[in-house]
Short mmCIF file of C-alpha atoms in Angstrom, two decimals:
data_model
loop_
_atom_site.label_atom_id
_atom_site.label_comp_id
_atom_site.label_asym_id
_atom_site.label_seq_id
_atom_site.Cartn_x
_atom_site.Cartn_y
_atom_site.Cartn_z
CA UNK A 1 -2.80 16.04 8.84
CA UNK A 2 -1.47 15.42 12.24
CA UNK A 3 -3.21 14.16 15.32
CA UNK A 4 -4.20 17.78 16.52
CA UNK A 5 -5.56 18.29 13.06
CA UNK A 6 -8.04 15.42 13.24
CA UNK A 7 -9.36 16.60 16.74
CA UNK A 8 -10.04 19.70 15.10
CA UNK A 9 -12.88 18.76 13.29
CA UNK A 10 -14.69 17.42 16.00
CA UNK A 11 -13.64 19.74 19.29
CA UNK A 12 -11.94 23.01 19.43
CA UNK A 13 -8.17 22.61 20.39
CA UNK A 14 -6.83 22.34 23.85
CA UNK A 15 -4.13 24.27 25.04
CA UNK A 16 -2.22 20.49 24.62
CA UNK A 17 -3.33 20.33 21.53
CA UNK A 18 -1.94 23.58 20.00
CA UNK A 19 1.17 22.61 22.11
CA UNK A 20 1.48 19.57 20.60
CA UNK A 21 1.10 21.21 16.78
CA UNK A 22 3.93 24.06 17.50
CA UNK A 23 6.06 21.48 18.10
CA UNK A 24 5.49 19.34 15.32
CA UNK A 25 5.43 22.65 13.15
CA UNK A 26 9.27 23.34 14.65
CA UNK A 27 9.69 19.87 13.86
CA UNK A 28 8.91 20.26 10.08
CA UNK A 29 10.92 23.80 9.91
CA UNK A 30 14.07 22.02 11.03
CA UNK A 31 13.55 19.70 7.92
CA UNK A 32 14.74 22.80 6.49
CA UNK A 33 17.84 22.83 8.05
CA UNK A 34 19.32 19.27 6.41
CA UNK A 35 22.21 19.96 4.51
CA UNK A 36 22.58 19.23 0.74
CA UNK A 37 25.13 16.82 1.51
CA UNK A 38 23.15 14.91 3.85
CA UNK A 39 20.08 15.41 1.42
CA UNK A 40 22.20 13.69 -1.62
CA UNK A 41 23.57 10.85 0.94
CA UNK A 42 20.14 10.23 1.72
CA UNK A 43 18.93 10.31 -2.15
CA UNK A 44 21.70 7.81 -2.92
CA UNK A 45 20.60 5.41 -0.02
CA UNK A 46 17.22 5.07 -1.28
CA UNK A 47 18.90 4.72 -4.96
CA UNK A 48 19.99 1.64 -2.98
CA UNK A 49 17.53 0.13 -1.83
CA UNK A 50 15.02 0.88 -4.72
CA UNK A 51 17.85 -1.10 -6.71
CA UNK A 52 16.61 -4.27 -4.55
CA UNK A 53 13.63 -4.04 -6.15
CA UNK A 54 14.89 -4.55 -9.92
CA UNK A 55 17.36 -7.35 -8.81
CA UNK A 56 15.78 -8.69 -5.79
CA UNK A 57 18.41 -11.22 -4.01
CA UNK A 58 17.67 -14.76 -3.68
CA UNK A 59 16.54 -15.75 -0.26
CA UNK A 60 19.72 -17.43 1.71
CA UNK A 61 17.68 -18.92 4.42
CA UNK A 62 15.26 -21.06 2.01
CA UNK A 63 19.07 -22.20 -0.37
CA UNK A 64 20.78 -23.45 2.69
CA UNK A 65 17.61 -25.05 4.35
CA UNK A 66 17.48 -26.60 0.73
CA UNK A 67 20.81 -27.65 0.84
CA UNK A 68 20.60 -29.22 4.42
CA UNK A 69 17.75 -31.27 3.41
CA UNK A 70 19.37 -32.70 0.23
CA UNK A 71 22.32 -33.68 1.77
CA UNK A 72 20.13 -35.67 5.21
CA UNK A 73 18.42 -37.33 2.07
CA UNK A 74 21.46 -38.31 0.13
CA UNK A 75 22.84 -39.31 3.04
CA UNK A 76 19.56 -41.62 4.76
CA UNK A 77 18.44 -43.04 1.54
CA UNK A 78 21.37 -45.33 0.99
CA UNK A 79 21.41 -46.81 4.70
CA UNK A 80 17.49 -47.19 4.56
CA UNK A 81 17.67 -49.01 1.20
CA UNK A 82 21.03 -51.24 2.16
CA UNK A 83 18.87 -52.33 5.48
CA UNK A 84 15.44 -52.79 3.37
CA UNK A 85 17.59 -55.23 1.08
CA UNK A 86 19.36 -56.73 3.56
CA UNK A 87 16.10 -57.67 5.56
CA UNK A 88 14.53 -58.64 1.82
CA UNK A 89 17.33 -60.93 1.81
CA UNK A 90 17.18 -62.42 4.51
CA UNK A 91 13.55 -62.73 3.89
CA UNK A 92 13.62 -64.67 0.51
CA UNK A 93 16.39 -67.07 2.08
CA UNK A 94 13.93 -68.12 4.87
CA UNK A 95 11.12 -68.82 2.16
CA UNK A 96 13.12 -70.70 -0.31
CA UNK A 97 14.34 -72.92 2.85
CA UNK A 98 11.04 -72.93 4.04
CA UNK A 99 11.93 -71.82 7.46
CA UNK A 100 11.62 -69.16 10.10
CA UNK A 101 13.87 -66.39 9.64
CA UNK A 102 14.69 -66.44 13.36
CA UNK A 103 15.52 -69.84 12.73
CA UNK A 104 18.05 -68.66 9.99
CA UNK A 105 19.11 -66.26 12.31
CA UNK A 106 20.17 -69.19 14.76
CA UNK A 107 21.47 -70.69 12.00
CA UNK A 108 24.02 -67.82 11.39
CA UNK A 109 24.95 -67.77 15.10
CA UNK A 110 25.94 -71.84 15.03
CA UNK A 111 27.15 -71.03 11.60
CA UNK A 112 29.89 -68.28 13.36
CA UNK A 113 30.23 -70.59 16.28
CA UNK A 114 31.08 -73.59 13.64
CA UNK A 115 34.14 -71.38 12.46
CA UNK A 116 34.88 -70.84 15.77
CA UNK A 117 35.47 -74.20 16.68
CA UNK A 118 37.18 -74.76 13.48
CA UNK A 119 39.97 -72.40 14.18
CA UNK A 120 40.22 -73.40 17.73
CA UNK A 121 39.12 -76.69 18.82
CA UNK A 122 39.92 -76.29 22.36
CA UNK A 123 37.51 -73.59 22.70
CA UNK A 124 35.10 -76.11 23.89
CA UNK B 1 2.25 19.61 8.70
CA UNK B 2 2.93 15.91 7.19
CA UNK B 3 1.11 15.48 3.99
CA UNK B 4 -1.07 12.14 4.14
CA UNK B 5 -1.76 11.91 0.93
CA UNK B 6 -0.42 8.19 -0.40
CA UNK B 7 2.06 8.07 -3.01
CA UNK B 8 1.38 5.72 -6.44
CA UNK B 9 5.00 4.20 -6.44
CA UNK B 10 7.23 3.16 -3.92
CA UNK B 11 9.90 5.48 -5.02
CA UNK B 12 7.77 8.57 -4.75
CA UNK B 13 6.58 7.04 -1.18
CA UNK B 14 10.51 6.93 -0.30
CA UNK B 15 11.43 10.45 -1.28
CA UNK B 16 8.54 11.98 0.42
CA UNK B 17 9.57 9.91 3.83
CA UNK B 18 13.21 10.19 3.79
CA UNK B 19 14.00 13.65 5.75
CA UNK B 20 11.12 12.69 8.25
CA UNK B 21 12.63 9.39 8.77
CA UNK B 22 16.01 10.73 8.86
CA UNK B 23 14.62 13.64 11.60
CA UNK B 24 13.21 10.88 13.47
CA UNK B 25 16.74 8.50 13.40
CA UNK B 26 18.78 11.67 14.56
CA UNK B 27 16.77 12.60 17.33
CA UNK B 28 17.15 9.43 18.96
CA UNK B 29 20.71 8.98 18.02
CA UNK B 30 22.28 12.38 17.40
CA UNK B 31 24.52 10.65 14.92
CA UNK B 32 24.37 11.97 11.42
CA UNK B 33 26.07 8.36 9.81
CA UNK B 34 23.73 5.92 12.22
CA UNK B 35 20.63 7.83 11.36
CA UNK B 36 21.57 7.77 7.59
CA UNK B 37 22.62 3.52 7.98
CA UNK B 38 19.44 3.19 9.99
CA UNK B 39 17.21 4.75 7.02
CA UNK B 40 18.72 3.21 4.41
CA UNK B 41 17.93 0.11 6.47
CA UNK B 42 15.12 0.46 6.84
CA UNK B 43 14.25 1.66 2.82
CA UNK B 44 16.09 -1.88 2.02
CA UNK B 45 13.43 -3.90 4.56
CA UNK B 46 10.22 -2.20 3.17
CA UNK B 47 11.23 -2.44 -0.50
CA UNK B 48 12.39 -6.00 0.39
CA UNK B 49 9.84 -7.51 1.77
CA UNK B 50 6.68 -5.07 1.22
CA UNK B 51 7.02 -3.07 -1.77
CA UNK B 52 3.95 -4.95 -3.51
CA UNK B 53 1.88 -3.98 -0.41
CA UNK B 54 -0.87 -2.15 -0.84
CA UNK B 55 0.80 1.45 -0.75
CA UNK B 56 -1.10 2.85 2.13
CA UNK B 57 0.65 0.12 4.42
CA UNK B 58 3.75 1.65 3.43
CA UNK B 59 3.53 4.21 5.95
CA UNK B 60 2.89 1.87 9.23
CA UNK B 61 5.30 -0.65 7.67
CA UNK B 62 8.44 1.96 7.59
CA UNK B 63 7.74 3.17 10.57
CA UNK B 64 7.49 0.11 12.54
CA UNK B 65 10.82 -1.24 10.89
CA UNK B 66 11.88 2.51 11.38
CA UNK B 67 11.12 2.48 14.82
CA UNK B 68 12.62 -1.08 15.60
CA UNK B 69 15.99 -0.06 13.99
CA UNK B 70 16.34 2.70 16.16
CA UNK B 71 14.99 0.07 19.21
CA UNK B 72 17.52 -2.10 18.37
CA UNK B 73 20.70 0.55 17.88
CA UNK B 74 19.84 1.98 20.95
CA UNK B 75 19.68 -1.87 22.66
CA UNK B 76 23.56 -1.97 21.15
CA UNK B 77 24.35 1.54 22.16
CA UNK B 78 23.20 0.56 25.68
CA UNK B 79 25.13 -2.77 25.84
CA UNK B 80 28.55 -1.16 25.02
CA UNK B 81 28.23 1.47 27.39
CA UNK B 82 27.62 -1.15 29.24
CA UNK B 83 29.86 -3.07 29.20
CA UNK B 84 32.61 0.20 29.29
CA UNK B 85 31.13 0.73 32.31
CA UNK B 86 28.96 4.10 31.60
CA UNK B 87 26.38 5.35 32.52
CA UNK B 88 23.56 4.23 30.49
CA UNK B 89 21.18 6.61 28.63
CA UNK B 90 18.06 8.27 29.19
CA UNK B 91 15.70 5.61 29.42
CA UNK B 92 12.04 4.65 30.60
CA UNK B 93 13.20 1.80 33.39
CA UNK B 94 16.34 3.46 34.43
CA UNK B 95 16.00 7.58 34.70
CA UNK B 96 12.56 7.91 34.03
CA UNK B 97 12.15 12.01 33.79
CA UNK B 98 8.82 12.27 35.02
CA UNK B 99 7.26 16.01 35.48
CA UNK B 100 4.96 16.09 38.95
CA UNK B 101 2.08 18.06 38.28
CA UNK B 102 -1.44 17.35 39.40
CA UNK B 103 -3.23 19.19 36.99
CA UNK B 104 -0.93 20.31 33.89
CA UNK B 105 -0.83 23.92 32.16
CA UNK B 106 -0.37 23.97 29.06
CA UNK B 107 -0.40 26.85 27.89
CA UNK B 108 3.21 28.33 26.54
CA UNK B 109 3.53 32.23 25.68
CA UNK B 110 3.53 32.70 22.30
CA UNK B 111 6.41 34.70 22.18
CA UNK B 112 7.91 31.29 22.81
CA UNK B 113 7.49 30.12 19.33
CA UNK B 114 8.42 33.45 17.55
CA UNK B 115 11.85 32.82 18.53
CA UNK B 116 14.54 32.28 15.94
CA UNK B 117 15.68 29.63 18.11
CA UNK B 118 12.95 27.81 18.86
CA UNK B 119 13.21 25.20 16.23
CA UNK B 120 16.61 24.06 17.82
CA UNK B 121 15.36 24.16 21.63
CA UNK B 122 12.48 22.17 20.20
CA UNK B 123 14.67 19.67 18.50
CA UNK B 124 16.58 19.81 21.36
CA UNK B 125 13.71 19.06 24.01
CA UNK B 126 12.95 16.19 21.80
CA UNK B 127 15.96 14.31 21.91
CA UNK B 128 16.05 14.81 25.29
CA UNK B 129 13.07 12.67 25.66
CA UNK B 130 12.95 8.89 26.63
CA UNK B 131 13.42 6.51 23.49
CA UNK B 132 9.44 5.25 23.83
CA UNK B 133 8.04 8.71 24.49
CA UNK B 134 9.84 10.27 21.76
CA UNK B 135 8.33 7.43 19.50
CA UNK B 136 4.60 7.78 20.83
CA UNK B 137 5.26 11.63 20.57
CA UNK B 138 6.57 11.76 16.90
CA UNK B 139 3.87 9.16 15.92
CA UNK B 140 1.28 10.01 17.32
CA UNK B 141 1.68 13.95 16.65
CA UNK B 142 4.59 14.61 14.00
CA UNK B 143 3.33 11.34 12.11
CA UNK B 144 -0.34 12.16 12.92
CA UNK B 145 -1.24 8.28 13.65
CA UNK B 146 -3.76 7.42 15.80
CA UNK B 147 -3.35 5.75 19.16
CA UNK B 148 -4.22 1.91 17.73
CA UNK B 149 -1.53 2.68 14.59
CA UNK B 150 1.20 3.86 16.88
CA UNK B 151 0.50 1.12 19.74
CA UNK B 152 0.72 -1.70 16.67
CA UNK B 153 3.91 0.41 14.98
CA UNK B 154 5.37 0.31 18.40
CA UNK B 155 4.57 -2.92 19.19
CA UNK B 156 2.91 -2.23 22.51
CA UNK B 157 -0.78 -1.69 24.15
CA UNK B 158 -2.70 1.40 23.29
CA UNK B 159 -2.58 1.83 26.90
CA UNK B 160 0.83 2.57 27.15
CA UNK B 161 1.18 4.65 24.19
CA UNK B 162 -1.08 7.11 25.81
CA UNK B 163 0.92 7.11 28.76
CA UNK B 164 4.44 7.34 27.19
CA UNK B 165 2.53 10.21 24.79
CA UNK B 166 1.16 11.98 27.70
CA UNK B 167 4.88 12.06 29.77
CA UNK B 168 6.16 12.96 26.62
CA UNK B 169 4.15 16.54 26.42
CA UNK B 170 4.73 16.97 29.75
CA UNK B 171 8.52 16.88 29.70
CA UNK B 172 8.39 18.47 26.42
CA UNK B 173 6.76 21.10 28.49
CA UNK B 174 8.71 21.16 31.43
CA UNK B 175 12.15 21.25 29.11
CA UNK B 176 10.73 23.39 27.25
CA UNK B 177 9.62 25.99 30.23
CA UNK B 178 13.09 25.82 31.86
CA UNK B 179 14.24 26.67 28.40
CA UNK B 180 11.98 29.70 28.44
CA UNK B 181 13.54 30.51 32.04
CA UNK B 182 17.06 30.46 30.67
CA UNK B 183 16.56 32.27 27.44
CA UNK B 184 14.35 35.11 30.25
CA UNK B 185 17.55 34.97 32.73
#
């Protein structure tokens, strides 16, 4: 039922109207005029595509997106746990010398600037 | 006149659309292998992505991926003429064909439509249409949707699928009266 056919039933049909459903009636009758060729082209497309539906392909988008996020994890994981342990380090070194850990920081630096002088004593 | 009634299985839903859609690709392209890639395209999207729709979405469905292939070949169409530096086609913003009449007849001679060669000066009045109101025109009277179906199939207000419906029957008119003329001369 087309659009003219549903304001049948509840006015009688304008001049539009009935101009509007010759049209689409010459619009069905040159349905008629698609070749068989074109007719078994078109049968084989939607062969195709109905074929989707018994092997439907994997989604590419969500793989890759997969893929990206593996490799940012495998790649952040290590530096976040080798800065954790260092800092854990650090940490337990500063308890078991019961002292600040800025303070062992400061220790480091005179520690570097110990070797310092050691190699060149005329630094100073 | 298009048969409403909704088919059980997608494949039965497919076959009955096919020559329709394939009607609908060639009037806006007028390119037997485009129309036939741009069905097949579309077939692939709606068993894709919505074959275990309810099956009386089907019909919107195809026809708004239908309709948006066909948007989008004629965007491409449009950029490489273009580019070549042609003129570009028919369209609503550029050559809008817009018939003047205050109060519209509509009324065609029958004789008209008892022609053998009507079908083809139909056809032929239809592709001469701009893209959106041969859309609004096949939807809303080939496709028999109503005005809310074909404004969300076309992706626009309802608003201006009456308007691009009502230019369309009055070009389709007007083409279609000149016709008359020539076939009288």
């Amino acid at each position: 039922m087309n659009v003219s056919d549903k304001k049948s039933s509840s006015r009688p049909l304008t001049q539009q109207d009935k101009f509007a459903r010759n049209i689409a009636n010459s619009l069905d009758d040159s349905l008629l005029s698609i070749d068989s060729d074109t007719l078994k082209e078109l049968k084989e497309k939607r062969d195709i595509a109905l074929a989707q539906k018994k092997s439907p392909r994997i989604n590419a988008p969500y793989i890759w997106s997969g893929i990206a996020a593996a490799v940012i994890v495998a790649i952040a994981l290590p530096i976040y746990f080798n800065q954790s342990s260092q800092n854990e380090l650090e940490h337990d070194i500063a308890s078991y010398y019961d002292v600040d850990p800025e303070m062992l920081e400061m220790m480091d630096m005179l520690l570097v600037l110990g070797d310092l002088i050691e190699e060149d004593p005329d630094a100073i | 006149m298009h048969d409403v009634t909704t088919p059980s299985t997608i494949d039965s839903f497919l076959a009955n659309t096919e020559k329709r859609a394939f009607r609908m690709a060639l009037l806006a392209t007028k390119d037997k292998s485009e129309s036939l890639d741009i069905v097949q395209d579309s077939m692939m999207k709606l068993v894709e992505y919505y074959s275990d729709r309810d099956a009386s979405d089907w019909g919107p469905l195809f026809h708004k991926i239908l309709q948006n292939n066909i948007i989008k070949w004629y965007r491409q169409q449009r950029r490489k003429k273009r580019w070549f530096w042609q003129a570009p086609p028919n369209d609503e913003e550029d050559s809008e064909f817009i018939v003047q009449a205050e109060s519209p007849e509509w009324e065609i001679p029958d004789a008209i439509w008892e022609r053998s060669e009507k079908v083809d000066a139909v056809v032929n009045a239809v592709e001469q249409l701009a893209i959106r109101q041969q859309q609004a025109f096949l939807l809303r009277c080939w496709e028999g949707y109503d005005t809310s179906t074909t404004a969300e199939i076309m992706e626009c207000s309802e608003g201006s699928v009456k308007t691009h419906y009502f230019r369309a029957l009055q070009n389709l008119r007007a083409l279609l009266d000149d016709q008359e003329l020539r076939d009288v001369g």
